Backbone as a ProteinNet text record, in pm:
[ID]
protein_1_A
[PRIMARY]
QVQLVESGGGLVQAGGSLRLSCTASYSAFDNNAMGWFRQAPGKEREFVATITYNSGTTAYANSVKGRFTISRLNARNTVYLQMNSLNPEDTAVYYCAADGRYRLTTPQRASSDYVTWGQGTQVTVSS
[TERTIARY]
601.5	523.2	610.4	556.1	627.4	651.3	776.6	801.6	916.3	895.9	983.1	1047.2	1185.3	1234.1	1312.7	1287.6	1363	1456.7	1573.1	1677.2	1749.3	1831.4	1903.3	1856.5	1736.9	1683	1774.4	1748.3	1815.8	1789.9	1876.9	1888.5	1998	1964.1	2076.2	2049.6	2163	2127.3	2109.4	2041.8	2005.1	2125.2	2113.3	2227.2	2287.8	2259.9	2331.7	2244.4	2314.7	2250.1	2232.2	2140.9	2111.8	2087.4	2116.8	2066.2	1994.6	1862.5	1779.3	1788.1	1777.2	1757.2	1631	1590.2	1474.4	1498.9	1480.6	1517.8	1403.3	1377.4	1247.6	1290.2	1198.5	1219.1	1148.9	1107.3	1044	1111	1109.3	1194.8	1155.5	1020.5	967.5	1014.2	1100.3	1124.1	1153.5	1252.2	1294.3	1209.8	1069.1	957.5	873.7	914.2	815.6	875.1	796.7	825.4	823.9	909.8	919.3	920.3	864.6	838.9	882.3	909.5	920.3	823.9	765	666.3	705.8	652.5	674.4	543.3	558	434.8	495.8	477.2	501	389.9	409.7	322.4	195.4	80.2	-40.6	-61	13.4	5.9	-33.5	-77.9	-106	14.9	16	131.9	147.4	277	284.7	392.8	374.2	475.5	620.7	722.3	872.1	924.9	930.9	1012.4	966.7	988	972.6	1059.5	1070.1	1161.4	1095.5	1119.8	1062.2	1139.8	1095.3	1175.6	1289.7	1327.9	1464	1536.5	1499.5	1564.9	1560.1	1469.6	1477.5	1410.7	1317.4	1247.3	1242.3	1268.5	1250.7	1163.3	1088.6	1013.4	1019.8	1014.2	1017.5	906.4	887.8	796.4	893	805.8	868	967.6	914	973.4	1111.7	1145.5	1257.4	1348.7	1302.2	1373	1500	1606	1735.8	1823.6	1741.7	1820.8	1809.5	1704.8	1693.6	1721.4	1777.1	1794.6	1747.4	1653.2	1616.9	1695.3	1737.8	1800.9	1773.5	1816.2	1782	1898.9	1908.3	2008.5	1925.2	1882.8	1798.8	1864.2	1995.4	2070.4	2056	2040.6	2032.3	1894.6	1791.6	1663.5	1641.3	1711.5	1722.4	1694.6	1625.9	1585.8	1658	1718.1	1765.3	1715.5	1725.3	1678.8	1811.6	1876.3	1992	1928.4	1939	1884.5	1978.3	2006.9	2104.8	2037.4	2124.4	2053.8	1929.9	1947.4	1810.3	1774	1643.1	1590.8	1488.6	1452.2	1346.7	1227.8	1184.4	1063.4	1068.4	1182.2	1191.7	1168.3	1154.2	1139.6	1004.6	1000.1	891.7	929.4	835.9	846.9	863.1	962.5	975.1	945.4	866.6	813.5	851.4	889.3	912.2	797.7	757.1	650.3	673	587	617.7	487.4	498.8	379.8	376.6	254.9	259.4	237.4	221.5	198.2	324.9	316.2	446.7	523.5	630.5	710.6	641.2	594.7	547.2	660.7	630.7	731.7	701	600	559	557.6	613.9	624.3	480.5	480.1	359.5	369.5	278.2	301.5	191.5	76.4	-36.7	7.8	-33.6	-14	-86.9	-209	-301.1	-246.5	-145.4	-81.5	-0.4	43.6	136.4	64.1	98.1	39.3	105.6	233.5	316.1	394.1	398.2	464.7	549.9	661.3	738.2	698.7	766.4	725.4	749.7	842.1	886.9	1013.7	1081.9	1200.2	1187.9	1228.5	1205.9	1337.5	1311.8	1411.3	1387.9	1478.6	1450.5	1566.5	1535.7	1617.6	1616.6	1734.7	1725.2	1782.3	1723.3	1762	1887
1911.8	1780.6	1698.7	1668.9	1589.2	1447	1413.6	1274	1226.2	1083.6	1014.6	885.3	883.9	781.8	686.2	560.4	466.7	399.2	349.2	278.7	182.5	104.5	15.8	-142	-157.2	-307.1	-376.8	-524.6	-620.8	-762	-849.7	-984	-1000.6	-1062.4	-1106.5	-1233.6	-1291.3	-1415.5	-1398.8	-1490.7	-1487.6	-1456.9	-1355.3	-1318.2	-1207.2	-1161.6	-1045	-918.3	-813	-667.8	-595.4	-493.1	-402.7	-260.8	-157	-45.4	38.6	63.9	131.5	286.5	361.2	509.2	560.6	652.7	730.4	883.5	936.9	1076.6	1158.9	1253.2	1349	1451.3	1505	1602.9	1748.1	1752.1	1879.7	1942.8	2063.6	2133.9	2123.1	2081.8	2072.4	1924.2	1863.4	1728.3	1723	1839	1824.4	1872.7	1883.8	1919.8	1798.8	1679.6	1572.5	1446.4	1376.5	1237.2	1147.4	1055.8	960.2	819.4	730.3	600.9	502.1	377.1	265.2	158	109.2	6.4	-100.5	-236.6	-324.6	-396.7	-469.5	-539.3	-673.8	-781.3	-924	-965.5	-1063	-1093.7	-1179.3	-1136.2	-1193.5	-1135.9	-1044.8	-992.1	-837.5	-787.5	-643.3	-562.8	-438.4	-343.7	-338.1	-353.2	-341.5	-246.6	-175.4	-94	-145	-88.1	-132.7	-45.9	84.9	183.1	333.3	421.8	557.3	636.2	759.3	856.8	989.4	1060.6	1200.5	1296.1	1430.3	1511.1	1535.8	1548	1574.7	1468.6	1343.3	1213	1200	1280	1266.5	1127	1067	951.4	860.1	732.5	634.3	506.4	433.4	331.4	224.5	102.4	-13.4	-110.8	-187.8	-315.7	-429.3	-498	-600.4	-696	-704.9	-814.1	-777.6	-654.8	-586.5	-524.6	-509.2	-435.8	-513.6	-452.2	-479.1	-534.6	-542.5	-568.1	-462.1	-372.5	-264.4	-122.8	-21.2	102.8	211	288.1	397.1	524.8	604.2	724.3	825.7	967.6	1052.9	1150.6	1207.8	1325	1437	1528.5	1639.6	1726.1	1735.2	1825.2	1746.4	1623.6	1538.4	1527	1545.9	1508.1	1367	1292.9	1148.4	1065.6	969.4	880	733.7	670.4	553.5	437.8	310.2	189.3	96.6	79.2	-20.7	-142.2	-244.2	-375.9	-469.6	-537.9	-644.2	-783.6	-878.2	-1002.5	-1033.5	-1008.5	-1034.6	-1196.2	-1214.2	-1350.3	-1353.6	-1476.8	-1472.3	-1405.2	-1414.8	-1343.4	-1187.1	-1134.1	-980.8	-954.4	-1061.9	-1027.6	-972	-868.1	-779.3	-658.1	-584.7	-449.1	-347	-267.9	-176.1	-41.2	43.6	175	283.2	389.8	494	595.7	671.4	756.5	864.4	976.7	1104.1	1129.1	1170.9	1214.6	1372.9	1430.5	1568.6	1664	1616.6	1704.7	1777.4	1888.6	1973.4	1934.2	1879.7	1864.3	1775.9	1649.9	1576.4	1514.1	1497.2	1455.5	1298.5	1246.9	1109	1026.6	896.2	817.6	774.5	780.7	735.7	595.2	517	371.2	321.8	406.6	366.6	414.1	340.5	391.3	501.3	541.5	615.8	753.3	770.8	879.9	943.9	873	910.2	943.8	1060.9	1118	1114.8	1089.6	1077.3	936.9	861.7	725.3	733.4	668.9	615	510.9	464.7	368.1	225.6	224.1	91.5	44.5	-41.3	-103.2	-255.2	-358.7	-491.4	-542.6	-600.9	-663.8	-826.6	-902	-1046.7	-1121.4	-1199.4	-1261.2	-1417.1	-1474.5	-1608.8	-1685.7	-1823.8	-1905.7	-1988.9
-8525.4	-8500.8	-8401.7	-8294.6	-8177.6	-8226.2	-8226	-8257.3	-8151.6	-8138.2	-8053	-8146.2	-8149.5	-8240.8	-8156.3	-8148.1	-8064.4	-8159.3	-8088.6	-8162.5	-8065.7	-8125.5	-8026.2	-8003.2	-8069.8	-8064.3	-8142.6	-8115.2	-8202.2	-8155.5	-8189.5	-8140.2	-8052.6	-7930.8	-7827	-7766.6	-7728.1	-7656.8	-7506.6	-7452.9	-7314	-7229.1	-7132.8	-7050.9	-7093.5	-7218	-7288.7	-7250.2	-7314.3	-7280.9	-7405.5	-7392.9	-7490.8	-7437.8	-7501.7	-7465.2	-7581.9	-7533.8	-7607.3	-7592.3	-7707.1	-7687.7	-7760.5	-7708.3	-7769.1	-7765.6	-7888.9	-7899.1	-7931.3	-7876.6	-7889.1	-7976.6	-8058.6	-8162.8	-8113.5	-7988.2	-7941.8	-7834.2	-7806.8	-7714.5	-7562.7	-7548.4	-7399.7	-7355.5	-7414.8	-7353.5	-7206	-7176	-7034.7	-6930.9	-6973.7	-6870.2	-6847.1	-6923.6	-6929	-6878.1	-6801.6	-6769.4	-6908.4	-6893.2	-7005.6	-6956.9	-7028	-7004.1	-7107.1	-7071.7	-7174.4	-7145.5	-7240.7	-7238.5	-7340.3	-7335.9	-7423.9	-7463.6	-7571.2	-7619.7	-7680	-7618.9	-7686.8	-7769.1	-7862.7	-7948.7	-7857	-7898.2	-7838.6	-7688.3	-7651.9	-7514.3	-7515.7	-7406.4	-7405.1	-7370.5	-7418.2	-7392.9	-7228.8	-7184.5	-7036.4	-7002.3	-6894.9	-6845.6	-6812.7	-6842.9	-6815.1	-6716.7	-6743	-6665.8	-6701.1	-6587.5	-6617	-6537.1	-6583.7	-6515.4	-6526.8	-6406.6	-6408.2	-6488.3	-6505.5	-6608.5	-6567.1	-6429.3	-6379.6	-6338	-6368.5	-6340.1	-6176.1	-6105.8	-5963	-5925	-5985.9	-5957.5	-6074.4	-6048.7	-6145.8	-6094.9	-6170.9	-6120.5	-6233.3	-6176.7	-6286.8	-6246	-6332.7	-6328.9	-6250.6	-6185.6	-6099.2	-6189.5	-6297.9	-6391.9	-6439.2	-6436.5	-6490	-6368	-6252.7	-6144.6	-6118.4	-6113.9	-6084.3	-6208.9	-6326.5	-6447.2	-6541.5	-6552.5	-6642.9	-6549.9	-6643.2	-6584.4	-6677.9	-6647.8	-6717.1	-6692.7	-6784.4	-6760	-6859.9	-6851.4	-6957.9	-6945.3	-7071.2	-7086.2	-7156.2	-7077.4	-7140.2	-7233.2	-7216.3	-7317.7	-7459.1	-7456.8	-7592.1	-7623.1	-7541.9	-7576.9	-7582.8	-7504	-7507.8	-7393	-7390.8	-7288.7	-7313.2	-7220.2	-7242.1	-7165.9	-7197	-7128.2	-7140.1	-7033.8	-7021.7	-6986.4	-7053.3	-7025.2	-7013	-6889.8	-6868.4	-6830.8	-6830.9	-6792.2	-6859.8	-6992.6	-7075.2	-7088.3	-7089.2	-7103.5	-7205.1	-7257.2	-7358.6	-7337.2	-7203.9	-7170.3	-7187.8	-7221.3	-7236.6	-7405	-7482.4	-7614.8	-7632.8	-7713.7	-7737.6	-7823.4	-7863.8	-7921.2	-7822.6	-7792.8	-7690.7	-7738.3	-7663.2	-7704.6	-7598.9	-7639.5	-7546.4	-7541.4	-7465.6	-7451.6	-7373	-7405	-7320.6	-7265.4	-7136.2	-7058.6	-7081.5	-7133.5	-7165.4	-7051.4	-6941.1	-6828.2	-6778.9	-6713.8	-6682	-6550.1	-6567.6	-6444.8	-6335.6	-6368.1	-6264.4	-6196	-6040.8	-5972.6	-5931.7	-5955.8	-5915.6	-6059.7	-6032.5	-6150.2	-6205	-6341.7	-6389.3	-6476.2	-6433.6	-6489.5	-6589.1	-6594.9	-6673.2	-6827.6	-6914.9	-7059.6	-7098.6	-7041	-7063.3	-7021.2	-6918.5	-6901.8	-6992.7	-7100.6	-7198.2	-7315.1	-7394.8	-7504.3	-7622.8	-7611.8	-7730.7	-7728.2	-7851.3	-7857.7	-7973.7	-7958.2	-8071.9	-8151.5	-8245.3	-8347.4	-8292	-8200.6	-8152.3	-8192.6	-8118.1	-8168.6	-8101.6	-8192.3	-8169.6	-8087.8	-7984.5	-7913.3	-7892.3	-7947.5	-7933.6	-7874.2	-7779	-7700.2	-7709.5	-7758.5	-7790.8	-7677.8	-7669.4	-7544.2	-7574.8
[MASK]
+++++++++++++++++++++++++++++++++++++++++++++++++++++++++++++++++++++++++++++++++++++++++++++++++++++++++++++++++++++++++++++++

């Protein structure tokens, strides 16, 4: 069974940093693009960042560009989201997701492109 497990969320003050991790339990991880999405209370899930299977291309939402960095370590079946300069508007449940298609080289921003999702990890930024 394919699983994605996120970790690293928590409570942080505005201006602080967190690093989220997402570890996949399936062997084809290194063939799939990965993405991070988030959902704040009362809002729809939104795209945050994505990375292609070989780390060749990344893409970010405008709201996090320059503050967040997505990376992956295929040898560990893990994708990361380094979040710096956090502000209260970043408060949300963060989800990682896997695109099931083989070795895409273009960034995928739509949640409908992703077929496997983690359970989410809460990030709370206090002012």
